[in-house]
Amino acid sequence: MIIDFNKPQYSYIDLISDANALAQTYGNILQNVTIGKSHDNRDIVMLKLGTGKKYILFCAGVHGRETINPIVLLKIAEYYAKIYEEFNNATEKFENLIKKPDGDVQKQYNRMIFGKCVYELLRTYTILIIPLLNPDGYMISLYGYNAIQDLDLRKRVKKMGINHTEWKYNGRGLDINRNFPCRSWKPKGPRDYAASENETQTLIQIFHQYRIRCFLDFHSRGKSIYYYRNSMTSSYNENQYKIAKKLKEITGYELVNPENEIEYGDSGGNTVHYFSERFNKPAITIETVDEDAGFPLDYKYRFSTFEEIKLVLFILGSLSL
């Protein structure tokens, strides 16, 4: 086991170290690549899980204070990579078990069926996983403003006067999830413009580099699923609803009413709206963790969140996106 949920503090350095360790351990099925830099010069990394030519994208850590999903996505990558790597060995063991059966045959058989499905899934799809799009904001939320190394940036974010545990912005004090050039985007000041941030540009680059068939953006809080797009066609939203219903069955999360797609007064410009409008492909936001959870989020949420969302990938693959 590489990803350890029992560490109360899980820093950016821990995440980078674990991402590298996963790539080294499961090199046949998993790669770790750097796709961009934050404004405070931290690497933004992406795992490529699978060998298929169809791409699904998972992203987390857009908001700094949402500290549960980054480590959970790494654990999900480990979970599937391990099943894939063990499949051939399991096949041989199961054949031996059939020759000398015991009371555990049915359990082993069920495990083999699931292993076979995961094996085929990862040969059909490559799952792109960006566990932490906003490393600067993540570090501020965990360790305070001194985590920002650039003195000018540190001075800038401190001036905003926000408790660091509530910090949702990036290292320049901008909300990345209000920075994407979509129809709902509105300027928040005279110098504000869409796609101004390194992190925004990095994700847009990945959107355009791969023919992504489905995009899931993981946020916290509320245990809910946002699927409806007022800017899109009824047929698009019908397909979104079908996917969201399947995800609800797996996670137990609630579907958000279409009327609540965007809060009143919101400046717009989030990841899924940009992807929906630009590529006309499924894009869904999944909110993990209880609605009333306080910041900083209790690290124990990692365990329940993993159990709730670990099969999301499996279900998406079964939908033949």
mmCIF file of C-alpha atoms in Angstrom:
data_model
loop_
_atom_site.group_PDB
_atom_site.id
_atom_site.type_symbol
_atom_site.label_atom_id
_atom_site.label_comp_id
_atom_site.label_asym_id
_atom_site.label_seq_id
_atom_site.Cartn_x
_atom_site.Cartn_y
_atom_site.Cartn_z
ATOM 1 C CA MET A 1 0.000 0.000 0.000
ATOM 2 C CA ILE A 2 1.398 3.362 -1.085
ATOM 3 C CA ILE A 3 -1.432 5.778 -0.326
ATOM 4 C CA ASP A 4 -1.892 6.005 3.450
ATOM 5 C CA PHE A 5 -5.134 7.613 4.624
ATOM 6 C CA ASN A 6 -3.940 7.636 8.227
ATOM 7 C CA LYS A 7 -1.587 10.624 7.832
ATOM 8 C CA PRO A 8 -3.486 13.552 9.401
ATOM 9 C CA GLN A 9 -1.480 16.057 7.332
ATOM 10 C CA TYR A 10 -0.955 15.314 3.658
ATOM 11 C CA SER A 11 1.226 17.942 2.024
ATOM 12 C CA TYR A 12 1.886 18.760 -1.609
ATOM 13 C CA ILE A 13 5.300 17.075 -1.223
ATOM 14 C CA ASP A 14 3.569 13.913 0.047
ATOM 15 C CA LEU A 15 1.271 13.954 -2.977
ATOM 16 C CA ILE A 16 4.142 14.336 -5.455
ATOM 17 C CA SER A 17 6.131 11.596 -3.715
ATOM 18 C CA ASP A 18 3.151 9.215 -3.764
ATOM 19 C CA ALA A 19 2.362 9.966 -7.415
ATOM 20 C CA ASN A 20 5.957 9.077 -8.324
ATOM 21 C CA ALA A 21 5.820 5.917 -6.204
ATOM 22 C CA LEU A 22 2.612 4.783 -7.915
ATOM 23 C CA ALA A 23 4.208 5.253 -11.343
ATOM 24 C CA GLN A 24 7.284 3.282 -10.285
ATOM 25 C CA THR A 25 5.274 0.433 -8.733
ATOM 26 C CA TYR A 26 2.669 0.118 -11.493
ATOM 27 C CA GLY A 27 4.724 1.234 -14.470
ATOM 28 C CA ASN A 28 3.021 -1.187 -16.865
ATOM 29 C CA ILE A 29 -0.312 0.560 -16.474
ATOM 30 C CA LEU A 30 0.319 3.961 -14.878
ATOM 31 C CA GLN A 31 2.420 7.028 -15.726
ATOM 32 C CA ASN A 32 2.976 10.270 -13.830
ATOM 33 C CA VAL A 33 3.601 13.394 -15.915
ATOM 34 C CA THR A 34 3.982 17.104 -15.173
ATOM 35 C CA ILE A 35 1.471 19.156 -17.157
ATOM 36 C CA GLY A 36 2.009 22.685 -15.836
ATOM 37 C CA LYS A 37 3.260 25.028 -13.123
ATOM 38 C CA SER A 38 1.396 27.015 -10.499
ATOM 39 C CA HIS A 39 2.112 30.715 -9.971
ATOM 40 C CA ASP A 40 4.305 29.790 -6.975
ATOM 41 C CA ASN A 41 6.283 27.400 -9.190
ATOM 42 C CA ARG A 42 4.811 24.084 -8.036
ATOM 43 C CA ASP A 43 4.354 21.244 -10.513
ATOM 44 C CA ILE A 44 0.833 20.300 -11.549
ATOM 45 C CA VAL A 45 0.907 16.552 -12.169
ATOM 46 C CA MET A 46 -1.354 14.103 -13.962
ATOM 47 C CA LEU A 47 -1.580 10.326 -13.725
ATOM 48 C CA LYS A 48 -2.323 8.360 -16.884
ATOM 49 C CA LEU A 49 -3.981 5.116 -15.832
ATOM 50 C CA GLY A 50 -4.599 2.582 -18.591
ATOM 51 C CA THR A 51 -3.455 1.848 -22.136
ATOM 52 C CA GLY A 52 -6.647 2.523 -24.091
ATOM 53 C CA LYS A 53 -7.208 5.179 -26.729
ATOM 54 C CA LYS A 54 -10.428 6.457 -25.193
ATOM 55 C CA TYR A 55 -9.917 9.110 -22.502
ATOM 56 C CA ILE A 56 -11.822 9.973 -19.336
ATOM 57 C CA LEU A 57 -10.607 12.873 -17.188
ATOM 58 C CA PHE A 58 -10.868 13.172 -13.402
ATOM 59 C CA CYS A 59 -9.812 16.408 -11.699
ATOM 60 C CA ALA A 60 -9.673 17.488 -8.036
ATOM 61 C CA GLY A 61 -8.151 20.183 -5.886
ATOM 62 C CA VAL A 62 -9.475 23.121 -7.907
ATOM 63 C CA HIS A 63 -10.312 24.833 -4.602
ATOM 64 C CA GLY A 64 -7.488 24.913 -2.063
ATOM 65 C CA ARG A 65 -9.524 24.122 1.050
ATOM 66 C CA GLU A 66 -11.083 20.986 -0.482
ATOM 67 C CA THR A 67 -8.282 18.745 0.763
ATOM 68 C CA ILE A 68 -9.971 15.324 0.771
ATOM 69 C CA ASN A 69 -10.357 14.562 -2.942
ATOM 70 C CA PRO A 70 -6.685 14.839 -4.053
ATOM 71 C CA ILE A 71 -5.486 11.930 -1.893
ATOM 72 C CA VAL A 72 -8.682 9.962 -2.595
ATOM 73 C CA LEU A 73 -8.093 10.158 -6.371
ATOM 74 C CA LEU A 74 -4.562 8.846 -5.840
ATOM 75 C CA LYS A 75 -5.996 5.966 -3.810
ATOM 76 C CA ILE A 76 -8.474 5.200 -6.587
ATOM 77 C CA ALA A 77 -5.594 5.092 -9.089
ATOM 78 C CA GLU A 78 -3.765 2.662 -6.807
ATOM 79 C CA TYR A 79 -6.905 0.572 -6.328
ATOM 80 C CA TYR A 80 -7.426 -0.007 -10.068
ATOM 81 C CA ALA A 81 -3.741 -0.338 -10.933
ATOM 82 C CA LYS A 82 -3.328 -3.054 -8.287
ATOM 83 C CA ILE A 83 -6.338 -5.012 -9.557
ATOM 84 C CA TYR A 84 -5.004 -4.768 -13.119
ATOM 85 C CA GLU A 85 -1.501 -5.944 -12.179
ATOM 86 C CA GLU A 86 -2.782 -8.844 -10.074
ATOM 87 C CA PHE A 87 -5.221 -10.123 -12.672
ATOM 88 C CA ASN A 88 -2.888 -12.577 -14.442
ATOM 89 C CA ASN A 89 -1.590 -13.982 -11.165
ATOM 90 C CA ALA A 90 -5.138 -14.333 -9.912
ATOM 91 C CA THR A 91 -6.046 -16.290 -13.058
ATOM 92 C CA GLU A 92 -3.348 -18.864 -12.373
ATOM 93 C CA LYS A 93 -4.326 -19.156 -8.708
ATOM 94 C CA PHE A 94 -7.987 -19.593 -9.602
ATOM 95 C CA GLU A 95 -7.207 -22.420 -12.036
ATOM 96 C CA ASN A 96 -5.335 -24.205 -9.263
ATOM 97 C CA LEU A 97 -8.250 -23.597 -6.905
ATOM 98 C CA ILE A 98 -10.666 -25.261 -9.341
ATOM 99 C CA LYS A 99 -8.468 -28.382 -9.349
ATOM 100 C CA LYS A 100 -8.508 -28.463 -5.540
ATOM 101 C CA PRO A 101 -11.670 -26.622 -4.550
ATOM 102 C CA ASP A 102 -12.433 -25.343 -1.090
ATOM 103 C CA GLY A 103 -15.229 -23.235 0.391
ATOM 104 C CA ASP A 104 -13.745 -20.027 -1.002
ATOM 105 C CA VAL A 105 -14.315 -20.759 -4.703
ATOM 106 C CA GLN A 106 -17.345 -18.460 -5.151
ATOM 107 C CA LYS A 107 -15.571 -15.537 -3.492
ATOM 108 C CA GLN A 108 -12.510 -16.079 -5.677
ATOM 109 C CA TYR A 109 -14.695 -16.360 -8.778
ATOM 110 C CA ASN A 110 -16.423 -13.038 -8.055
ATOM 111 C CA ARG A 111 -13.052 -11.385 -7.554
ATOM 112 C CA MET A 112 -11.835 -12.833 -10.859
ATOM 113 C CA ILE A 113 -14.846 -11.483 -12.740
ATOM 114 C CA PHE A 114 -14.275 -7.995 -11.332
ATOM 115 C CA GLY A 115 -10.553 -8.248 -12.086
ATOM 116 C CA LYS A 116 -11.270 -9.225 -15.675
ATOM 117 C CA CYS A 117 -13.627 -6.254 -16.065
ATOM 118 C CA VAL A 118 -11.041 -3.821 -14.676
ATOM 119 C CA TYR A 119 -8.371 -5.351 -16.928
ATOM 120 C CA GLU A 120 -10.509 -4.831 -20.026
ATOM 121 C CA LEU A 121 -11.580 -1.363 -18.873
ATOM 122 C CA LEU A 122 -7.983 -0.154 -18.604
ATOM 123 C CA ARG A 123 -7.102 -1.634 -21.970
ATOM 124 C CA THR A 124 -10.014 0.250 -23.554
ATOM 125 C CA TYR A 125 -9.678 3.559 -21.681
ATOM 126 C CA THR A 126 -6.908 5.710 -20.327
ATOM 127 C CA ILE A 127 -8.027 7.538 -17.212
ATOM 128 C CA LEU A 128 -6.366 10.935 -16.892
ATOM 129 C CA ILE A 129 -6.250 11.954 -13.229
ATOM 130 C CA ILE A 130 -5.254 15.457 -12.138
ATOM 131 C CA PRO A 131 -5.346 15.013 -8.362
ATOM 132 C CA LEU A 132 -4.404 18.589 -7.453
ATOM 133 C CA LEU A 133 -4.933 21.383 -9.966
ATOM 134 C CA ASN A 134 -4.328 24.113 -7.380
ATOM 135 C CA PRO A 135 -1.244 23.166 -5.302
ATOM 136 C CA ASP A 136 -0.636 26.725 -4.043
ATOM 137 C CA GLY A 137 -4.130 27.106 -2.632
ATOM 138 C CA TYR A 138 -3.963 23.610 -1.165
ATOM 139 C CA MET A 139 -0.768 24.448 0.727
ATOM 140 C CA ILE A 140 -2.176 27.762 1.989
ATOM 141 C CA SER A 141 -5.261 26.015 3.345
ATOM 142 C CA LEU A 142 -3.157 23.448 5.206
ATOM 143 C CA TYR A 143 -0.176 25.471 6.414
ATOM 144 C CA GLY A 144 -1.012 29.163 6.151
ATOM 145 C CA TYR A 145 0.226 31.984 3.935
ATOM 146 C CA ASN A 146 3.902 31.349 4.648
ATOM 147 C CA ALA A 147 3.550 28.262 2.440
ATOM 148 C CA ILE A 148 3.739 30.693 -0.507
ATOM 149 C CA GLN A 149 7.410 31.086 -1.398
ATOM 150 C CA ASP A 150 7.155 34.156 -3.650
ATOM 151 C CA LEU A 151 7.145 37.171 -1.314
ATOM 152 C CA ASP A 152 5.046 39.376 -3.618
ATOM 153 C CA LEU A 153 2.410 36.665 -3.980
ATOM 154 C CA ARG A 154 2.439 36.041 -0.236
ATOM 155 C CA LYS A 155 1.846 39.733 0.467
ATOM 156 C CA ARG A 156 -0.955 39.808 -2.095
ATOM 157 C CA VAL A 157 -2.911 36.882 -0.666
ATOM 158 C CA LYS A 158 -2.416 37.952 2.951
ATOM 159 C CA LYS A 159 -4.073 41.291 2.148
ATOM 160 C CA MET A 160 -7.323 39.487 1.367
ATOM 161 C CA GLY A 161 -7.743 38.860 5.104
ATOM 162 C CA ILE A 162 -9.229 35.364 4.804
ATOM 163 C CA ASN A 163 -8.630 32.649 7.393
ATOM 164 C CA HIS A 164 -6.188 30.318 5.670
ATOM 165 C CA THR A 165 -8.286 27.210 6.458
ATOM 166 C CA GLU A 166 -11.100 28.738 4.373
ATOM 167 C CA TRP A 167 -8.826 29.528 1.415
ATOM 168 C CA LYS A 168 -10.357 28.349 -1.870
ATOM 169 C CA TYR A 169 -8.310 30.480 -4.275
ATOM 170 C CA ASN A 170 -4.979 29.951 -6.024
ATOM 171 C CA GLY A 171 -1.619 31.537 -5.190
ATOM 172 C CA ARG A 172 -2.673 34.846 -6.734
ATOM 173 C CA GLY A 173 -5.968 35.038 -4.857
ATOM 174 C CA LEU A 174 -8.247 34.092 -7.786
ATOM 175 C CA ASP A 175 -10.920 31.409 -7.837
ATOM 176 C CA ILE A 176 -9.884 29.042 -10.632
ATOM 177 C CA ASN A 177 -13.427 27.722 -10.862
ATOM 178 C CA ARG A 178 -14.597 31.199 -11.903
ATOM 179 C CA ASN A 179 -11.848 31.682 -14.487
ATOM 180 C CA PHE A 180 -12.902 29.561 -17.470
ATOM 181 C CA PRO A 181 -14.125 31.260 -20.673
ATOM 182 C CA CYS A 182 -17.695 30.011 -20.940
ATOM 183 C CA ARG A 183 -21.031 31.734 -21.579
ATOM 184 C CA SER A 184 -21.758 32.289 -17.889
ATOM 185 C CA TRP A 185 -18.407 33.949 -17.142
ATOM 186 C CA LYS A 186 -18.519 37.561 -15.967
ATOM 187 C CA PRO A 187 -15.606 39.854 -15.074
ATOM 188 C CA LYS A 188 -15.196 40.421 -11.339
ATOM 189 C CA GLY A 189 -13.148 43.580 -11.713
ATOM 190 C CA PRO A 190 -11.559 45.922 -14.291
ATOM 191 C CA ARG A 191 -8.446 43.729 -14.675
ATOM 192 C CA ASP A 192 -10.179 40.377 -14.548
ATOM 193 C CA TYR A 193 -10.169 38.241 -17.679
ATOM 194 C CA ALA A 194 -10.993 34.611 -18.370
ATOM 195 C CA ALA A 195 -8.201 32.007 -18.498
ATOM 196 C CA SER A 196 -5.798 34.412 -16.799
ATOM 197 C CA GLU A 197 -4.386 31.784 -14.429
ATOM 198 C CA ASN A 198 -1.692 29.158 -14.970
ATOM 199 C CA GLU A 199 -3.903 26.468 -13.509
ATOM 200 C CA THR A 200 -6.808 27.353 -15.805
ATOM 201 C CA GLN A 201 -4.537 27.313 -18.846
ATOM 202 C CA THR A 202 -3.105 23.946 -17.813
ATOM 203 C CA LEU A 203 -6.512 22.284 -17.620
ATOM 204 C CA ILE A 204 -7.646 23.861 -20.896
ATOM 205 C CA GLN A 205 -4.494 22.512 -22.543
ATOM 206 C CA ILE A 206 -5.338 18.986 -21.369
ATOM 207 C CA PHE A 207 -8.907 19.379 -22.629
ATOM 208 C CA HIS A 208 -7.587 20.205 -26.074
ATOM 209 C CA GLN A 209 -4.695 17.735 -26.134
ATOM 210 C CA TYR A 210 -6.840 14.626 -25.621
ATOM 211 C CA ARG A 211 -10.156 13.562 -27.099
ATOM 212 C CA ILE A 212 -11.798 13.304 -23.705
ATOM 213 C CA ARG A 213 -15.113 11.463 -23.694
ATOM 214 C CA CYS A 214 -16.179 12.445 -20.180
ATOM 215 C CA PHE A 215 -14.922 14.946 -17.600
ATOM 216 C CA LEU A 216 -15.567 14.694 -13.860
ATOM 217 C CA ASP A 217 -14.561 17.493 -11.504
ATOM 218 C CA PHE A 218 -14.510 16.522 -7.814
ATOM 219 C CA HIS A 219 -15.288 19.195 -5.231
ATOM 220 C CA SER A 220 -16.451 19.335 -1.610
ATOM 221 C CA ARG A 221 -19.093 19.745 0.100
ATOM 222 C CA GLY A 222 -22.650 18.394 -0.111
ATOM 223 C CA LYS A 223 -22.567 14.783 -1.406
ATOM 224 C CA SER A 224 -24.290 15.910 -4.573
ATOM 225 C CA ILE A 225 -24.022 15.724 -8.357
ATOM 226 C CA TYR A 226 -24.331 18.722 -10.698
ATOM 227 C CA TYR A 227 -25.217 17.621 -14.202
ATOM 228 C CA TYR A 228 -27.603 20.147 -15.774
ATOM 229 C CA ARG A 229 -26.373 22.808 -18.243
ATOM 230 C CA ASN A 230 -28.773 25.625 -19.068
ATOM 231 C CA SER A 231 -26.515 26.646 -21.954
ATOM 232 C CA MET A 232 -26.751 23.219 -23.594
ATOM 233 C CA THR A 233 -29.424 21.401 -25.627
ATOM 234 C CA SER A 234 -32.142 19.185 -24.186
ATOM 235 C CA SER A 235 -30.538 16.104 -25.783
ATOM 236 C CA TYR A 236 -27.231 16.960 -24.128
ATOM 237 C CA ASN A 237 -28.927 17.288 -20.741
ATOM 238 C CA GLU A 238 -30.842 14.044 -21.233
ATOM 239 C CA ASN A 239 -27.539 12.225 -21.668
ATOM 240 C CA GLN A 240 -26.098 14.044 -18.651
ATOM 241 C CA TYR A 241 -29.071 12.933 -16.582
ATOM 242 C CA LYS A 242 -28.613 9.269 -17.577
ATOM 243 C CA ILE A 243 -24.984 9.361 -16.471
ATOM 244 C CA ALA A 244 -25.791 11.275 -13.285
ATOM 245 C CA LYS A 245 -28.495 8.744 -12.356
ATOM 246 C CA LYS A 246 -25.955 5.923 -12.607
ATOM 247 C CA LEU A 247 -23.491 7.871 -10.485
ATOM 248 C CA LYS A 248 -26.198 8.503 -7.906
ATOM 249 C CA GLU A 249 -26.856 4.754 -7.656
ATOM 250 C CA ILE A 250 -23.175 4.089 -6.987
ATOM 251 C CA THR A 251 -22.382 6.973 -4.640
ATOM 252 C CA GLY A 252 -25.681 7.572 -2.881
ATOM 253 C CA TYR A 253 -25.240 11.288 -3.631
ATOM 254 C CA GLU A 254 -28.200 13.489 -4.532
ATOM 255 C CA LEU A 255 -28.810 15.009 -7.969
ATOM 256 C CA VAL A 256 -28.899 18.811 -7.837
ATOM 257 C CA ASN A 257 -32.098 20.382 -9.149
ATOM 258 C CA PRO A 258 -31.522 22.041 -12.562
ATOM 259 C CA GLU A 259 -32.792 25.318 -11.103
ATOM 260 C CA ASN A 260 -29.806 25.330 -8.762
ATOM 261 C CA GLU A 261 -27.220 24.809 -11.487
ATOM 262 C CA ILE A 262 -25.701 28.241 -10.852
ATOM 263 C CA GLU A 263 -26.289 30.209 -7.667
ATOM 264 C CA TYR A 264 -27.896 33.637 -7.976
ATOM 265 C CA GLY A 265 -25.226 36.314 -8.489
ATOM 266 C CA ASP A 266 -22.520 33.791 -9.359
ATOM 267 C CA SER A 267 -19.920 35.152 -11.789
ATOM 268 C CA GLY A 268 -19.740 31.819 -13.657
ATOM 269 C CA GLY A 269 -16.747 30.431 -15.471
ATOM 270 C CA ASN A 270 -16.290 26.963 -14.018
ATOM 271 C CA THR A 271 -14.536 23.919 -15.420
ATOM 272 C CA VAL A 272 -17.528 21.807 -16.428
ATOM 273 C CA HIS A 273 -19.361 24.619 -18.205
ATOM 274 C CA TYR A 274 -16.324 25.367 -20.337
ATOM 275 C CA PHE A 275 -15.841 21.694 -21.226
ATOM 276 C CA SER A 276 -19.544 21.163 -21.982
ATOM 277 C CA GLU A 277 -19.814 24.162 -24.272
ATOM 278 C CA ARG A 278 -16.488 23.701 -26.026
ATOM 279 C CA PHE A 279 -16.614 19.933 -26.657
ATOM 280 C CA ASN A 280 -20.282 18.936 -26.282
ATOM 281 C CA LYS A 281 -19.234 15.944 -24.170
ATOM 282 C CA PRO A 282 -20.411 14.844 -20.700
ATOM 283 C CA ALA A 283 -19.077 16.979 -17.844
ATOM 284 C CA ILE A 284 -20.225 16.505 -14.265
ATOM 285 C CA THR A 285 -19.307 17.990 -10.905
ATOM 286 C CA ILE A 286 -19.327 15.596 -7.953
ATOM 287 C CA GLU A 287 -19.403 17.167 -4.501
ATOM 288 C CA THR A 288 -18.051 14.853 -1.812
ATOM 289 C CA VAL A 289 -18.147 15.200 2.014
ATOM 290 C CA ASP A 290 -21.087 16.192 4.234
ATOM 291 C CA GLU A 291 -22.720 19.561 3.583
ATOM 292 C CA ASP A 292 -22.146 20.688 7.167
ATOM 293 C CA ALA A 293 -18.482 19.649 7.314
ATOM 294 C CA GLY A 294 -16.279 22.479 8.575
ATOM 295 C CA PHE A 295 -12.916 23.594 7.257
ATOM 296 C CA PRO A 296 -10.294 22.349 7.666
ATOM 297 C CA LEU A 297 -11.920 19.111 6.529
ATOM 298 C CA ASP A 298 -11.376 16.176 8.882
ATOM 299 C CA TYR A 299 -8.910 13.751 7.308
ATOM 300 C CA LYS A 300 -11.170 10.858 8.305
ATOM 301 C CA TYR A 301 -13.465 11.826 5.427
ATOM 302 C CA ARG A 302 -10.898 10.180 3.155
ATOM 303 C CA PHE A 303 -12.087 6.708 4.139
ATOM 304 C CA SER A 304 -15.811 7.241 3.542
ATOM 305 C CA THR A 305 -15.256 9.310 0.385
ATOM 306 C CA PHE A 306 -13.109 6.579 -1.157
ATOM 307 C CA GLU A 307 -15.796 3.970 -0.517
ATOM 308 C CA GLU A 308 -18.488 6.249 -1.956
ATOM 309 C CA ILE A 309 -16.738 7.145 -5.226
ATOM 310 C CA LYS A 310 -14.303 4.302 -5.946
ATOM 311 C CA LEU A 311 -16.692 2.618 -8.428
ATOM 312 C CA VAL A 312 -17.461 5.797 -10.374
ATOM 313 C CA LEU A 313 -14.679 4.941 -12.814
ATOM 314 C CA PHE A 314 -15.958 1.387 -13.237
ATOM 315 C CA ILE A 315 -19.492 2.589 -13.990
ATOM 316 C CA LEU A 316 -18.317 5.192 -16.511
ATOM 317 C CA GLY A 317 -16.387 2.499 -18.372
ATOM 318 C CA SER A 318 -19.460 0.276 -18.500
ATOM 319 C CA LEU A 319 -21.458 3.078 -20.158
ATOM 320 C CA SER A 320 -19.284 2.823 -23.307
ATOM 321 C CA LEU A 321 -18.681 6.553 -23.459
#
